[in-house]
Coordinates of C-alpha atoms in Angstrom, one line a residue:
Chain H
X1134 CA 162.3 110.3 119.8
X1135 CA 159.2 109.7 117.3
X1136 CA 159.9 112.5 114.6
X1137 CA 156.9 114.7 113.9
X1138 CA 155.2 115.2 110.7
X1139 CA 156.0 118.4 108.8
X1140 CA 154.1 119.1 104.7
X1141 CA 155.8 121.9 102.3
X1142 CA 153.0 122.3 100.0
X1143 CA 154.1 124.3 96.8
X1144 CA 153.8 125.2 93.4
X1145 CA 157.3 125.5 91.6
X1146 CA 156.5 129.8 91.9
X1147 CA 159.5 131.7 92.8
X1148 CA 158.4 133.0 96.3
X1149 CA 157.7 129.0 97.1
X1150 CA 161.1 128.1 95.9
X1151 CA 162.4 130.6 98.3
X1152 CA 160.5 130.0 101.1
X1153 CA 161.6 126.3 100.1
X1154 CA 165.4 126.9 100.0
X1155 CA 165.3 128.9 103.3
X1156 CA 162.6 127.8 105.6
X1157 CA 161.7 124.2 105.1
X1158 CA 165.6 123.1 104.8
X1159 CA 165.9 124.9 107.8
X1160 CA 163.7 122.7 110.0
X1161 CA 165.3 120.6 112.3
X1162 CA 165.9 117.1 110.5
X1163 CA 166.6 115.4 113.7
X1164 CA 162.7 116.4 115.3
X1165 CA 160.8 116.3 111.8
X1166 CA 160.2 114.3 109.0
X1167 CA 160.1 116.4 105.9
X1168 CA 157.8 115.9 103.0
X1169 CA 158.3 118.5 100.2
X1170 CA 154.8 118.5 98.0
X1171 CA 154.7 120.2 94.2
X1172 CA 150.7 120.7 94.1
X1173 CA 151.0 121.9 90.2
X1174 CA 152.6 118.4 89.8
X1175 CA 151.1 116.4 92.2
X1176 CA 147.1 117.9 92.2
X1177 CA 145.4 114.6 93.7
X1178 CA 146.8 116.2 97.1
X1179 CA 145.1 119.8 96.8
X1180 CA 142.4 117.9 98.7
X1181 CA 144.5 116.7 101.2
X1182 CA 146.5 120.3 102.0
X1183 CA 143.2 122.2 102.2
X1184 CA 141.6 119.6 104.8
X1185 CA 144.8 120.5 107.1
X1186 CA 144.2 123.9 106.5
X1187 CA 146.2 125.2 103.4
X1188 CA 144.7 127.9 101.6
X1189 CA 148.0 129.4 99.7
X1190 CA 151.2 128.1 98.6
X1191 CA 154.1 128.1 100.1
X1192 CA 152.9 126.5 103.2
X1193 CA 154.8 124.9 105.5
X1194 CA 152.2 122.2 107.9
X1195 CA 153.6 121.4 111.1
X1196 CA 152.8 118.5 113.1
X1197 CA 149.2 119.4 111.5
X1198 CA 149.2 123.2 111.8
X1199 CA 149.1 125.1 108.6
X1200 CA 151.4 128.2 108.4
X1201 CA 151.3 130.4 105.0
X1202 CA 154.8 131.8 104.3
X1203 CA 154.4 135.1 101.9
X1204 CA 152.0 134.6 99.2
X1205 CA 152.9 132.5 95.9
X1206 CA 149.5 131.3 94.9
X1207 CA 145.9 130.7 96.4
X1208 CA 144.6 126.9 96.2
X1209 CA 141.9 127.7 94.1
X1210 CA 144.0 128.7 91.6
X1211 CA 146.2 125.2 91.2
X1212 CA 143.1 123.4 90.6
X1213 CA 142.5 125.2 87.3
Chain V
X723 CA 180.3 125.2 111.1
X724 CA 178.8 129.2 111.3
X725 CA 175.5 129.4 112.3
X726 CA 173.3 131.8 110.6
X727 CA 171.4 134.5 111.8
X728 CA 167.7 134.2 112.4
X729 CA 165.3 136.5 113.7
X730 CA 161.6 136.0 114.6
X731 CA 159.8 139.5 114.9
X732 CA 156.7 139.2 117.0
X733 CA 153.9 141.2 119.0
X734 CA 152.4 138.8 121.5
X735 CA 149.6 138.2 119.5
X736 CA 148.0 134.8 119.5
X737 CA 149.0 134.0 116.0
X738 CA 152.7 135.2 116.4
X739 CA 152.6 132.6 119.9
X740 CA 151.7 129.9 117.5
X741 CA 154.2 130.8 114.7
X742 CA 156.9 131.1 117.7
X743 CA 156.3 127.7 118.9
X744 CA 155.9 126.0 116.1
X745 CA 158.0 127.4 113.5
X746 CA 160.8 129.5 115.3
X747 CA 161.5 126.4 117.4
X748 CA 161.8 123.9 114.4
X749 CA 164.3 125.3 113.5
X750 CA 167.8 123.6 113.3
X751 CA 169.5 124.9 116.4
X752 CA 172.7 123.7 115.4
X753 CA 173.1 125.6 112.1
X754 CA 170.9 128.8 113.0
X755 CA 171.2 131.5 116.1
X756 CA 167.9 132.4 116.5
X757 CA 166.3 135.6 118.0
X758 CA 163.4 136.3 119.1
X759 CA 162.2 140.1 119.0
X760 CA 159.1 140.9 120.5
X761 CA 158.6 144.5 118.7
X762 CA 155.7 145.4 121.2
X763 CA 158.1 145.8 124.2
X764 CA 161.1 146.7 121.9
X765 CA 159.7 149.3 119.8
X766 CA 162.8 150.7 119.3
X767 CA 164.0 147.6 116.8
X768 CA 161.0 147.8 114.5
X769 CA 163.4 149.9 112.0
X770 CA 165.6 147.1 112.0
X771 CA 163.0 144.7 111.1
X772 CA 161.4 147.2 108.4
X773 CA 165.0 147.7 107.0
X774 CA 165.1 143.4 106.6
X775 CA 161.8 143.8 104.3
X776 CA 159.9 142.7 107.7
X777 CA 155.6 144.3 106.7
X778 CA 153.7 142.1 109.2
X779 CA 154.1 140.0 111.9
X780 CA 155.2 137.1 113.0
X781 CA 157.4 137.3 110.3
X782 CA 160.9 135.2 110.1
X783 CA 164.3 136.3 108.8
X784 CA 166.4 133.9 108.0
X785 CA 170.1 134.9 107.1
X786 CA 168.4 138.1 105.9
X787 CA 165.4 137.4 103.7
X788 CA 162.5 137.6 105.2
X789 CA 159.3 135.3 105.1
X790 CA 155.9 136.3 106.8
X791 CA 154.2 133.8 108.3
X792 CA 150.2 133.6 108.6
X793 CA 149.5 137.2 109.9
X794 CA 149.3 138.8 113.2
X795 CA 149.6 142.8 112.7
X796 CA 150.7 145.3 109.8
X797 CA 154.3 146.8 111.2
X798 CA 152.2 150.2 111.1
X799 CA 150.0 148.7 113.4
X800 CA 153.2 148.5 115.7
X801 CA 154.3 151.7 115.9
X802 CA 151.3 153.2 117.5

């Protein structure tokens, strides 16, 4: 079975590291490829979260669907 | 190996269906026991999810921390 594509955008902030710990390791390895993304670190891929939809961090993307898990940090703000 | 509990609280709303089938359901099956409340019908659990730290929904509680995911309806909203 092809895996599908899953994104953990985040930025190092407490709530992402939480919703990292607990929801993206909790994905089932065996259907999805995980990719976990540090925008603070990484900020050549801001573009690339918000054209899939990502306007806060933690987000978790899912085979191209952006969900927002609790609230850590807008977008706009990691670009500063 | 125990599995963990997992809860997704829900109200039939078209963003909770999306966070149902795409999150809930990525989910590793083999390491969590997932639940799926929907808090519309089963108005008489939506203490139980406000006593987890559950404010909106679809919101996701994984071995007792909760994470709310996009946003659907305030829990208020629910009780009405």
């Amino acid at each position: 079975m092809t895996k599908k594509p899953a994104q953990f955008y985040h930025a190092g902030c407490p709530v992402c590291m939480e919703a990292e710990q607990k929801v993206a390791h909790a994905l089932d390895t065996n259907r999805f490829d995980l990719e976990i993304i540090h925008l603070g670190e990484q900020k050549n891929r801001i573009g690339e979260a918000e054209s899939k939809g990502v306007k806060s961090v933690p987000a978790l993307v899912l085979d191209g669907v952006p969900f927002h898990i609790n609230y850590g940090a807008g977008i706009e703000d990691l670009k500063k």
